[in-house]
């Protein structure tokens, strides 16, 4: 039948049969024990397939131009290669054809079939635990990297001695694909299995007499003779993947992209050292696309969470960190994708925290640029940052230790307000998970001095979360802020354990009952201020804490990034806290500060003062401010000037 291939239709039919037959043999090898049929020797089957494999290599490779023919041929040849791998004496022949398989990325239009065949070959390689030549492993990694990058590659290699070159006619104005096979001087009969080939048979026949091909199949005697003649020859194929002048991008389906990633994951699982080394080498490339593709593949390798790969995560993280300062949008996007993949597996917190912090650094960079001009790319980067926080799997080993309490440092700064909803939800989930795993509320590992300095104070957290909850335009933010307050109650102050479990659920119910657009802003803020008043009353015995709370309110009031709405609520909250404060000297200092900074003749500034009036009209029974302080305020507001404080 093989000698009767006279049309493309017959060729494709035979290739289909060979492919299915070879895959069935592979399945038979893998299910040897369960197979009900009489066993056939592995070596016997491999020899039969090897004869067909050699025929296909000699007679079909490079002879057919139609896309359908090429697809059928490499499907059959790859399936036979996977079978021949089981026979150690023929593995060298198989590895010499791997480069031909990779060349098909340049030869065919639909490369998804090439990727599927490569994936199948690597899967077989993993099952056999076969030893692979390092240059071939690098060639596979380079081909997958190149294909993921989405650009065409040009394969080239020097030929210092004799060489056979096959050159295809390229498109107008573009370099053609060229494959070089090095043939050592003095080798008159190179092995056909060494050739990758070729669009013409002329050069091939110069080295292989027709007598060797008599009968259509390469005889066993000819195989041995050729092998003996070339045993002293170091016939090698050297590939270097270089960018063409006219690179063009390929459009891959989501399934094809995933299979490409699986190819590199399979290779990393079998040969982690060689694969990781190659990908890390691409991080130093001058081409931004090459660095971005390497990050994508490193992320896929990290996400596989294989033991051999896990050992190399510290090395990978260390190599990636210098890229955090890159400004290119494509690379920034790839970095965030790598971080998302990395955080899906267990990694020591000392290594991963800088990676987590980069999410917030990137969000701030995008915000800073958007403040100057509206750029969609920056909005997409912000959305990617938010997506990473939303997708964090807190069940991953070590994730709680990694994120808590470090994430708290991003709650207070206003530049991260766009990330507050996923951030607050993440923190709440972390606290709840910590309670479940530790069996108690307040147990947490002590942080080092530097981390402790970045951690916000309980007063800062309380003020910030109340301001977020006061925003009636974002119901989602208000709910998340109140839920986190409830989770943090014992960390804010121990006196609140009795009040907040009762009050906060009522406030959440109030928000739930109010449909979107029907929340009265003034009514809701009065509700929050009453909640603040009750909370401060619970802490009256701890006056230093209350004083620190008023100072935190003053500090956030002076923040230039606070909106007018936020400042309005902060003024009211400051008046509420000062009204409850028993240290009148501190109260006078705070009032004098704001009265001096306000222009009493300005209608706008006059409105700013009014929120401080709760000081004069206490909400609940408690000692009123000193009479002298009362007269001082009346004089200041009515006369529009700041008299000296009474002694």
Coordinates of C-alpha atoms in Angstrom, one line a residue:
X1 CA 0.0 0.0 0.0
X2 CA 2.8 2.4 0.8
X3 CA 4.2 2.0 -2.7
X4 CA 0.8 2.9 -4.2
X5 CA 0.6 6.4 -2.8
X6 CA -0.2 8.3 -6.0
X7 CA -2.7 10.9 -4.9
X8 CA -3.2 13.2 -1.9
X9 CA -6.4 11.5 -1.0
X10 CA -4.7 8.1 -0.6
X11 CA -1.7 9.7 1.2
X12 CA -4.0 11.3 3.8
X13 CA -6.0 8.1 4.2
X14 CA -2.8 6.1 4.9
X15 CA -1.5 8.7 7.2
X16 CA -4.7 8.6 9.2
X17 CA -4.5 4.9 9.5
X18 CA -0.9 5.0 10.6
X19 CA -1.6 7.7 13.2
X20 CA -4.5 5.9 14.7
X21 CA -2.6 2.6 14.7
X22 CA 0.4 4.1 16.3
X23 CA -1.6 5.8 19.0
X24 CA -3.4 2.5 19.7
X25 CA -0.1 0.8 20.1
X26 CA 1.0 3.4 22.6
X27 CA -2.3 3.0 24.5
X28 CA -1.6 -0.8 24.5
X29 CA 1.9 -0.2 26.0
X30 CA 0.4 2.0 28.7
X31 CA -2.4 -0.5 29.6
X32 CA -0.2 -3.6 29.2
X33 CA -1.5 -5.3 32.3
X34 CA -5.2 -4.7 31.6
X35 CA -5.1 -5.7 28.0
X36 CA -7.2 -8.9 27.4
X37 CA -5.5 -9.8 24.1
X38 CA -2.4 -12.0 23.8
X39 CA 0.7 -9.9 24.4
X40 CA 2.9 -8.9 21.6
X41 CA 6.5 -8.1 22.4
X42 CA 7.3 -4.4 22.7
X43 CA 10.4 -4.7 20.6
X44 CA 8.5 -6.6 17.8
X45 CA 5.9 -3.8 17.5
X46 CA 8.5 -1.1 17.6
X47 CA 10.5 -2.7 14.8
X48 CA 7.4 -2.8 12.6
X49 CA 6.5 0.8 13.3
X50 CA 10.2 1.8 12.8
X51 CA 10.2 0.5 9.2
X52 CA 7.1 2.5 8.4
X53 CA 8.6 5.5 10.2
X54 CA 11.8 5.4 8.1
X55 CA 9.7 5.1 4.9
X56 CA 7.7 8.2 5.8
X57 CA 10.8 10.1 6.6
X58 CA 12.5 9.2 3.4
X59 CA 9.6 9.5 1.0
X60 CA 7.1 11.9 2.4
X61 CA 8.8 14.7 4.4
X62 CA 9.1 17.8 2.3
X63 CA 7.6 16.3 -0.8
X64 CA 4.1 17.6 -0.5
X65 CA 2.9 21.2 -0.7
X66 CA -0.8 21.0 0.2
X67 CA -1.7 22.0 3.7
X68 CA -3.9 18.9 4.2
X69 CA -1.1 16.6 3.2
X70 CA 1.4 18.3 5.5
X71 CA -1.1 18.0 8.4
X72 CA -1.7 14.4 7.8
X73 CA 2.0 13.5 7.4
X74 CA 3.2 15.1 10.6
X75 CA 0.3 13.6 12.5
X76 CA 1.3 10.1 11.4
X77 CA 5.0 10.7 11.8
X78 CA 4.7 12.1 15.3
X79 CA 2.5 9.2 16.4
X80 CA 5.1 6.8 15.1
X81 CA 7.9 8.7 16.8
X82 CA 6.1 8.2 20.1
X83 CA 6.0 4.4 19.5
X84 CA 9.6 4.2 18.4
X85 CA 10.7 6.0 21.6
X86 CA 9.9 2.7 23.5
X87 CA 12.9 1.1 21.8
X88 CA 16.2 2.5 23.2
X89 CA 18.2 1.6 20.1
X90 CA 16.1 3.9 17.8
X91 CA 15.6 6.8 20.2
X92 CA 18.4 8.8 18.4
X93 CA 16.5 8.6 15.2
X94 CA 13.4 10.0 16.9
X95 CA 15.3 12.9 18.4
X96 CA 16.6 13.9 15.0
X97 CA 13.1 14.2 13.8
X98 CA 12.0 16.4 16.7
X99 CA 13.5 19.4 15.0
X100 CA 11.5 18.5 11.8
X101 CA 8.4 18.5 14.0
X102 CA 9.2 22.0 15.3
X103 CA 9.9 23.2 11.8
X104 CA 6.3 22.6 11.0
X105 CA 5.4 25.7 13.0
X106 CA 6.9 27.6 10.0
X107 CA 5.5 25.3 7.3
X108 CA 1.8 24.9 8.0
X109 CA -0.9 27.5 8.4
X110 CA -2.9 25.9 11.2
X111 CA -0.3 25.3 13.9
X112 CA -2.8 23.9 16.4
X113 CA -2.3 20.4 15.0
X114 CA 1.5 20.8 15.4
X115 CA 1.0 21.8 19.1
X116 CA -1.3 18.8 19.6
X117 CA 1.3 16.4 18.2
X118 CA 4.1 18.0 20.3
X119 CA 2.0 17.7 23.4
X120 CA 1.3 14.0 22.6
X121 CA 5.0 13.4 22.1
X122 CA 6.0 15.1 25.4
X123 CA 3.3 13.1 27.2
X124 CA 4.8 9.9 25.9
X125 CA 8.3 11.1 26.9
X126 CA 7.0 11.7 30.4
X127 CA 5.5 8.3 30.7
X128 CA 8.8 6.6 29.6
X129 CA 11.1 8.8 31.7
X130 CA 13.4 8.9 28.7
X131 CA 16.6 10.9 28.7
X132 CA 16.5 13.7 26.2
X133 CA 19.4 15.6 24.5
X134 CA 19.7 19.1 26.0
X135 CA 19.9 20.8 22.7
X136 CA 16.6 19.3 21.7
X137 CA 15.0 20.3 24.9
X138 CA 16.1 23.8 24.3
X139 CA 14.8 23.7 20.8
X140 CA 11.4 22.6 22.0
X141 CA 11.2 25.3 24.7
X142 CA 12.3 27.9 22.1
X143 CA 9.7 26.8 19.6
X144 CA 6.9 26.9 22.2
X145 CA 8.1 30.3 23.5
X146 CA 8.2 31.6 19.9
X147 CA 4.7 30.3 19.2
X148 CA 3.2 31.7 22.3
X149 CA 4.8 35.0 21.5
X150 CA 2.8 34.9 18.3
X151 CA 5.5 35.6 15.8
X152 CA 7.0 33.6 13.0
X153 CA 10.6 32.3 13.6
X154 CA 13.5 31.8 11.2
X155 CA 15.5 28.7 11.9
X156 CA 19.1 28.9 10.9
X157 CA 22.5 27.3 11.6
X158 CA 26.0 27.5 10.3
X159 CA 27.4 24.9 8.0
X160 CA 31.2 25.0 8.3
X161 CA 31.8 21.7 6.5
X162 CA 29.6 20.2 3.8
X163 CA 26.0 21.0 4.3
X164 CA 22.6 20.3 2.7
X165 CA 20.4 23.4 2.7
X166 CA 16.8 23.4 1.7
X167 CA 15.4 26.8 0.9
X168 CA 11.8 27.7 0.3
X169 CA 10.6 30.6 -1.7
X170 CA 9.5 33.2 0.8
X171 CA 6.7 35.7 0.3
X172 CA 7.5 38.9 -1.5
X173 CA 9.7 41.1 0.6
X174 CA 10.2 38.5 3.4
X175 CA 13.1 36.2 4.2
X176 CA 12.3 32.6 3.5
X177 CA 12.5 29.8 6.1
X178 CA 15.8 27.9 5.8
X179 CA 16.9 24.7 7.4
X180 CA 20.5 23.6 7.5
X181 CA 21.8 20.1 8.2
X182 CA 25.4 19.7 9.0
X183 CA 27.1 16.8 7.3
X184 CA 30.7 16.0 8.4
X185 CA 33.3 15.7 5.8
X186 CA 34.1 12.2 4.8
X187 CA 30.6 10.9 5.5
X188 CA 29.4 9.5 2.2
X189 CA 26.2 7.8 3.4
X190 CA 24.5 9.8 6.1
X191 CA 21.5 8.1 7.8
X192 CA 18.2 9.1 6.2
X193 CA 16.8 9.2 9.7
X194 CA 19.0 12.2 10.4
X195 CA 17.4 14.3 7.7
X196 CA 14.6 16.7 8.4
X197 CA 13.6 17.5 5.1
X198 CA 13.1 18.9 2.3
X199 CA 11.2 20.6 -0.4
X200 CA 13.1 18.8 -3.2
X201 CA 14.7 15.4 -3.4
X202 CA 17.8 16.3 -5.5
X203 CA 20.2 16.9 -2.6
X204 CA 18.8 13.9 -0.7
X205 CA 19.4 11.5 -3.6
X206 CA 23.0 12.8 -3.9
X207 CA 23.7 11.1 -0.6
X208 CA 21.4 8.1 -0.8
X209 CA 21.7 5.8 -3.9
X210 CA 18.5 4.6 -5.3
X211 CA 19.6 1.0 -4.5
X212 CA 19.1 1.9 -0.8
X213 CA 15.5 2.7 -1.5
X214 CA 14.7 -0.4 -3.6
X215 CA 11.3 -1.9 -2.9
X216 CA 10.0 1.4 -1.5
X217 CA 10.9 0.6 2.1
X218 CA 14.3 0.9 3.6
X219 CA 15.5 -2.6 4.3
X220 CA 16.8 -3.7 7.7
X221 CA 20.2 -4.5 6.1
X222 CA 20.4 -1.0 4.6
X223 CA 19.5 0.5 8.0
X224 CA 22.3 -1.3 9.7
X225 CA 24.8 -0.6 7.0
X226 CA 24.0 3.1 7.0
X227 CA 24.2 3.1 10.8
X228 CA 27.5 1.4 10.8
X229 CA 28.9 3.8 8.2
X230 CA 27.8 6.8 10.2
X231 CA 28.6 5.5 13.7
X232 CA 31.8 7.7 13.8
X233 CA 30.0 10.7 12.4
X234 CA 28.7 13.4 14.8
X235 CA 25.7 14.3 12.6
X236 CA 23.9 17.1 14.4
X237 CA 21.3 19.6 13.7
X238 CA 21.8 22.9 15.4
X239 CA 18.9 25.3 15.6
X240 CA 18.9 28.9 16.6
X241 CA 15.6 30.6 16.7
X242 CA 16.0 34.2 15.4
X243 CA 13.3 36.8 14.7
X244 CA 12.6 37.5 11.1
X245 CA 12.6 41.0 9.7
X246 CA 8.9 40.7 8.9
X247 CA 7.4 39.0 11.9
X248 CA 3.7 38.5 11.8
X249 CA 1.5 37.6 14.7
X250 CA -0.6 34.4 14.8
X251 CA -4.1 34.3 16.0
X252 CA -4.5 31.4 18.4
X253 CA -7.7 30.1 20.0
X254 CA -7.9 29.9 23.8
X255 CA -7.6 26.1 23.5
X256 CA -4.5 26.3 21.4
X257 CA -2.9 28.8 23.8
X258 CA -3.6 26.5 26.8
X259 CA -2.1 23.5 25.0
X260 CA 1.0 25.5 24.2
X261 CA 1.3 26.3 27.9
X262 CA 0.7 22.6 28.8
X263 CA 3.6 21.7 26.5
X264 CA 6.0 23.8 28.5
X265 CA 4.5 22.6 31.8
X266 CA 5.1 19.0 30.6
X267 CA 8.6 19.7 29.7
X268 CA 9.2 21.4 33.0
X269 CA 7.8 18.4 34.8
X270 CA 10.2 16.1 33.0
X271 CA 13.2 18.3 32.8
X272 CA 12.8 21.2 35.2
X273 CA 16.4 22.4 35.2
X274 CA 16.7 22.8 31.5
X275 CA 13.2 24.3 31.0
X276 CA 13.5 26.9 33.8
X277 CA 17.0 27.8 32.8
X278 CA 15.8 28.5 29.2
X279 CA 12.8 30.6 30.3
X280 CA 14.9 32.6 32.8
X281 CA 17.4 33.4 30.0
X282 CA 14.6 35.0 28.0
X283 CA 13.9 37.5 30.8
X284 CA 17.1 39.3 29.9
X285 CA 16.2 39.6 26.2
X286 CA 16.1 43.1 24.8
X287 CA 12.8 42.2 23.1
X288 CA 9.8 43.1 25.4
X289 CA 7.6 40.5 23.7
X290 CA 10.2 37.8 24.5
X291 CA 10.3 38.8 28.2
X292 CA 6.5 38.9 28.4
X293 CA 6.2 35.5 26.8
X294 CA 8.8 34.1 29.2
X295 CA 6.7 35.5 32.1
X296 CA 3.6 33.9 30.8
X297 CA 5.3 30.5 30.5
X298 CA 7.0 30.8 33.9
X299 CA 3.6 31.5 35.4
X300 CA 2.2 28.4 33.8
X301 CA 5.1 26.4 35.1
X302 CA 4.7 27.8 38.6
X303 CA 0.9 27.1 38.6
X304 CA 1.6 23.4 37.9
X305 CA 2.9 23.2 41.5
X306 CA 5.1 20.2 40.7
X307 CA 7.6 19.3 43.5
X308 CA 10.5 19.7 41.1
X309 CA 9.3 23.1 40.0
X310 CA 8.4 24.2 43.5
X311 CA 12.0 24.0 44.5
X312 CA 12.9 26.5 41.8
X313 CA 10.3 29.1 42.7
X314 CA 12.7 31.2 44.9
X315 CA 15.1 31.4 41.9
X316 CA 12.2 32.3 39.6
X317 CA 10.9 35.1 41.9
X318 CA 14.3 36.5 42.3
X319 CA 14.9 36.6 38.6
X320 CA 11.5 38.3 37.9
X321 CA 11.8 41.1 40.5
X322 CA 14.1 43.3 38.5
X323 CA 11.3 43.6 35.9
X324 CA 9.0 45.4 38.4
X325 CA 10.4 48.7 37.3
X326 CA 9.5 48.2 33.6
X327 CA 7.2 50.7 32.0
X328 CA 6.0 48.9 28.9
X329 CA 2.3 48.1 29.1
X330 CA 2.7 44.6 27.6
X331 CA 5.3 43.6 30.1
X332 CA 3.4 45.1 33.0
X333 CA 0.4 43.1 32.0
X334 CA 2.5 39.9 31.7
X335 CA 4.0 40.6 35.2
X336 CA 0.5 40.8 36.7
X337 CA -0.4 37.5 35.0
X338 CA 2.7 35.9 36.4
X339 CA 1.8 37.1 39.9
X340 CA -1.7 35.7 39.6
X341 CA -0.3 32.3 38.6
X342 CA 2.3 32.4 41.4
X343 CA -0.2 33.2 44.1
X344 CA -2.2 30.1 43.1
X345 CA 0.4 27.9 44.7
X346 CA 2.2 27.6 48.0
X347 CA 5.3 29.8 48.3
X348 CA 7.2 31.0 51.3
X349 CA 5.8 34.4 52.4
X350 CA 9.3 35.9 52.6
X351 CA 9.6 35.5 48.9
X352 CA 6.1 36.3 47.7
X353 CA 5.3 39.5 49.7
X354 CA 7.2 41.7 47.3
X355 CA 5.2 40.1 44.5
X356 CA 1.9 40.9 46.3
X357 CA 3.0 44.4 47.0
X358 CA 3.7 44.9 43.3
X359 CA -0.1 44.6 42.6
X360 CA -0.7 47.7 44.6
X361 CA 2.3 49.5 43.2
X362 CA 1.0 48.8 39.7
X363 CA -2.5 50.0 40.6
X364 CA -1.0 53.3 41.9
X365 CA 1.1 53.8 38.8
X366 CA -1.9 53.4 36.6
X367 CA -3.9 55.8 38.8
X368 CA -1.1 58.4 38.6
X369 CA -1.1 58.2 34.8
X370 CA -4.9 58.3 34.6
X371 CA -4.8 61.5 36.7
X372 CA -2.9 63.1 33.8
X373 CA -4.7 61.5 30.8
X374 CA -7.5 59.0 30.3
X375 CA -5.7 55.9 28.8
X376 CA -7.7 52.7 28.3
X377 CA -4.5 50.6 28.8
X378 CA -4.1 51.9 32.3
X379 CA -7.7 51.2 33.1
X380 CA -7.2 47.6 31.9
X381 CA -4.2 47.3 34.2
X382 CA -6.2 48.5 37.2
X383 CA -8.9 46.0 36.3
X384 CA -6.2 43.3 36.2
X385 CA -5.0 44.3 39.6
X386 CA -8.5 44.1 41.1
X387 CA -9.0 40.7 39.4
X388 CA -6.0 39.3 41.1
X389 CA -7.3 40.3 44.5
X390 CA -10.7 38.9 43.7
X391 CA -9.3 35.6 42.6
X392 CA -7.0 34.9 45.6
X393 CA -7.4 31.4 46.9
X394 CA -7.0 31.7 50.7
X395 CA -7.1 28.0 51.1
X396 CA -3.6 27.7 49.5
X397 CA -1.1 26.7 52.1
X398 CA 0.7 29.7 53.6
X399 CA -1.6 32.3 52.1
X400 CA -3.0 33.5 55.4
X401 CA 0.5 33.9 56.8
X402 CA 1.5 35.7 53.7
X403 CA -1.3 38.2 53.5
X404 CA -2.2 38.8 57.2
X405 CA -1.7 41.4 58.5
X406 CA 0.4 42.9 55.7
X407 CA -2.7 43.8 53.5
X408 CA -3.9 46.1 56.2
X409 CA -1.4 48.7 55.2
X410 CA -3.3 49.4 51.9
X411 CA -6.7 50.1 53.6
X412 CA -6.0 53.7 54.8
X413 CA -4.1 55.3 51.8
X414 CA -6.6 57.1 49.5
X415 CA -4.7 56.1 46.3
X416 CA -5.9 52.5 46.7
X417 CA -9.6 53.4 47.1
X418 CA -10.4 51.7 43.8
X419 CA -9.3 48.4 45.2
X420 CA -11.1 48.7 48.5
X421 CA -14.0 46.3 47.8
X422 CA -11.9 43.2 47.0
X423 CA -9.3 44.3 49.5
X424 CA -11.8 44.6 52.4
X425 CA -13.5 41.3 51.4
X426 CA -10.1 39.6 51.3
X427 CA -9.2 40.9 54.7
X428 CA -12.5 39.8 56.2
X429 CA -12.1 36.3 54.8
X430 CA -8.5 36.2 56.2
X431 CA -9.7 37.0 59.7
X432 CA -12.5 34.5 59.6
X433 CA -10.1 31.8 58.3
X434 CA -7.6 32.7 61.0
X435 CA -10.3 32.3 63.6
X436 CA -11.2 28.9 62.3
X437 CA -7.6 27.6 62.0
X438 CA -6.4 29.0 65.3
X439 CA -9.5 28.6 67.3
X440 CA -9.2 32.1 68.8
X441 CA -9.5 35.7 67.7
X442 CA -6.4 37.5 68.6
X443 CA -3.6 35.1 68.0
X444 CA -1.3 36.2 65.2
X445 CA 2.4 35.8 64.6
X446 CA 4.5 38.8 65.6
X447 CA 5.6 41.0 62.6
X448 CA 9.1 42.3 62.3
X449 CA 9.8 45.9 63.1
X450 CA 9.6 47.1 59.4
X451 CA 6.2 45.5 58.9
X452 CA 4.9 46.7 62.2
X453 CA 5.8 50.3 61.2
X454 CA 3.7 50.0 58.0
X455 CA 0.7 48.5 59.8
X456 CA -2.1 51.1 60.4
X457 CA -3.2 51.9 63.9
X458 CA -6.6 50.8 65.1
X459 CA -7.7 54.4 65.1
X460 CA -6.6 54.8 61.5
X461 CA -8.5 51.7 60.4
X462 CA -11.7 52.8 62.3
X463 CA -11.7 56.3 60.7
X464 CA -10.9 55.0 57.2
X465 CA -13.6 52.3 57.3
X466 CA -16.2 54.8 58.6
X467 CA -15.4 57.2 55.8
X468 CA -15.8 54.4 53.3
X469 CA -19.1 53.3 54.8
X470 CA -20.4 56.9 54.7
X471 CA -20.2 57.0 50.9
X472 CA -23.8 56.5 49.9
X473 CA -22.8 56.2 46.2
X474 CA -21.2 52.9 46.7
X475 CA -23.4 50.5 48.7
X476 CA -21.0 47.7 48.0
X477 CA -18.1 49.6 49.6
X478 CA -20.2 50.4 52.7
X479 CA -21.2 46.8 53.2
X480 CA -17.6 45.6 52.8
X481 CA -16.3 48.3 55.2
X482 CA -18.9 47.4 58.0
X483 CA -18.3 43.7 57.6
X484 CA -14.5 44.2 58.0
X485 CA -15.2 46.5 61.1
X486 CA -17.2 43.7 62.6
X487 CA -14.4 41.2 61.9
X488 CA -11.8 43.6 63.4
X489 CA -13.8 44.5 66.5
X490 CA -11.4 43.0 69.0
X491 CA -8.4 44.4 67.2
X492 CA -9.9 47.9 67.2
X493 CA -10.5 47.9 70.9
X494 CA -11.4 45.2 73.4
X495 CA -14.3 47.3 74.8
X496 CA -16.2 47.0 71.6
X497 CA -16.9 43.2 71.8
X498 CA -20.3 43.8 73.4
X499 CA -21.5 46.7 71.2
X500 CA -20.5 46.0 67.6
X501 CA -21.9 42.5 67.3
X502 CA -25.3 44.0 67.9
X503 CA -25.0 47.4 66.1
X504 CA -23.2 46.4 62.9
X505 CA -25.7 43.7 61.9
X506 CA -28.5 46.2 62.3
X507 CA -26.7 48.7 60.1
X508 CA -26.1 46.1 57.4
X509 CA -29.8 45.2 57.6
X510 CA -30.6 48.9 57.2
X511 CA -28.5 49.0 54.0
X512 CA -30.1 45.9 52.7
X513 CA -33.6 47.3 53.2
X514 CA -32.8 50.5 51.3
X515 CA -33.0 49.9 47.6
X516 CA -30.3 51.3 45.3
X517 CA -30.9 55.1 44.8
X518 CA -33.2 55.4 47.8
X519 CA -30.5 55.7 50.5
X520 CA -30.8 59.1 52.3
X521 CA -27.3 60.4 52.6
X522 CA -27.9 62.6 55.7
X523 CA -29.9 60.0 57.5
X524 CA -27.2 57.3 56.8
X525 CA -24.4 59.6 58.0
X526 CA -26.4 60.4 61.2
X527 CA -26.7 56.7 61.8
X528 CA -22.9 56.3 61.4
X529 CA -22.2 59.2 63.7
X530 CA -24.5 57.8 66.4
X531 CA -22.7 54.5 66.0
X532 CA -19.4 56.3 66.5
X533 CA -20.7 58.1 69.6
X534 CA -21.8 54.8 71.2
X535 CA -18.4 53.3 70.3
X536 CA -16.5 56.2 71.9
X537 CA -18.7 56.0 75.0
X538 CA -17.6 52.3 75.4
X539 CA -14.0 53.5 75.4
X540 CA -14.3 56.5 77.7
X541 CA -12.2 54.7 80.3
X542 CA -9.4 54.7 77.8
X543 CA -9.1 58.5 77.2
X544 CA -5.6 58.3 75.5
X545 CA -7.2 56.0 72.9
X546 CA -10.0 58.6 72.3
X547 CA -7.4 61.4 72.0
X548 CA -5.5 59.3 69.4
X549 CA -8.7 58.8 67.5
X550 CA -9.3 62.6 67.3
X551 CA -5.8 63.1 66.1
X552 CA -6.3 60.5 63.4
X553 CA -9.4 62.3 62.2
X554 CA -7.4 65.5 62.0
X555 CA -4.7 63.9 60.1
X556 CA -7.1 62.4 57.5
X557 CA -8.8 65.8 57.2
X558 CA -5.5 67.3 56.2
X559 CA -5.0 64.7 53.5
X560 CA -5.2 66.6 50.1
X561 CA -6.5 63.5 48.4
X562 CA -9.7 63.4 50.5
X563 CA -12.8 64.5 48.6
X564 CA -15.1 67.2 49.8
X565 CA -17.7 64.7 50.8
X566 CA -15.2 62.7 52.8
X567 CA -14.0 65.9 54.6
X568 CA -17.6 66.9 55.4
X569 CA -18.1 63.6 57.2
X570 CA -14.7 63.7 58.8
X571 CA -15.5 67.2 60.3
X572 CA -18.7 65.8 61.8
X573 CA -16.9 62.7 63.1
X574 CA -14.3 64.9 64.7
X575 CA -16.9 67.0 66.4
X576 CA -18.6 63.8 67.7
X577 CA -15.3 62.5 69.1
X578 CA -14.4 65.8 70.7
X579 CA -17.8 66.0 72.3
X580 CA -17.1 62.8 74.1
X581 CA -13.5 63.6 75.0
X582 CA -12.9 64.3 78.7
X583 CA -9.5 66.0 78.2
X584 CA -10.7 69.6 77.6
X585 CA -7.2 70.9 77.0
X586 CA -6.9 68.6 74.0
X587 CA -10.4 69.6 72.8
X588 CA -9.5 73.3 73.0
X589 CA -6.3 72.7 71.0
X590 CA -8.1 70.9 68.3
X591 CA -10.8 73.6 68.0
X592 CA -8.4 76.4 68.0
X593 CA -6.4 74.7 65.2
X594 CA -9.4 74.6 62.9
X595 CA -10.8 78.0 63.8
X596 CA -7.5 79.6 63.1
X597 CA -7.2 77.8 59.7
X598 CA -10.7 78.9 58.6
X599 CA -11.6 82.2 57.1
X600 CA -14.7 83.3 59.0
X601 CA -15.7 85.7 56.3
X602 CA -15.9 83.0 53.7
X603 CA -19.4 81.4 53.3
X604 CA -17.8 78.1 52.4
X605 CA -15.5 78.1 55.4
X606 CA -18.4 79.0 57.6
X607 CA -20.2 75.9 56.4
X608 CA -17.1 73.9 57.3
X609 CA -17.4 75.0 61.0
X610 CA -21.0 73.9 61.4
X611 CA -20.2 70.2 61.7
X612 CA -18.3 71.0 64.9
X613 CA -21.5 72.1 66.6
X614 CA -22.4 68.7 67.9
X615 CA -19.8 69.6 70.5
X616 CA -22.3 72.2 71.8
X617 CA -25.3 69.9 71.5
X618 CA -24.4 66.5 72.9
X619 CA -26.4 63.6 71.5
X620 CA -26.6 61.7 74.8
X621 CA -26.4 62.8 78.5
X622 CA -22.8 63.4 79.5
X623 CA -20.9 66.3 81.1
X624 CA -21.1 69.4 78.8
X625 CA -18.0 71.3 77.8
X626 CA -16.6 74.0 80.1
X627 CA -18.6 77.2 80.1
X628 CA -15.6 79.2 79.1
X629 CA -15.2 76.9 76.0
X630 CA -18.9 77.5 75.1
X631 CA -18.5 81.3 75.2
X632 CA -15.3 81.0 73.2
X633 CA -17.0 79.1 70.4
X634 CA -20.0 81.4 70.3
X635 CA -17.8 84.5 70.0
X636 CA -15.7 82.9 67.3
X637 CA -18.6 81.8 65.1
X638 CA -20.7 85.1 65.6
X639 CA -17.8 87.6 65.2
X640 CA -16.0 85.8 62.4
X641 CA -12.6 86.0 64.3
X642 CA -10.5 83.8 66.5
X643 CA -10.3 85.3 70.0
X644 CA -7.6 84.1 72.4
X645 CA -8.6 81.1 74.4
X646 CA -9.7 81.9 77.9
X647 CA -7.3 80.9 80.6

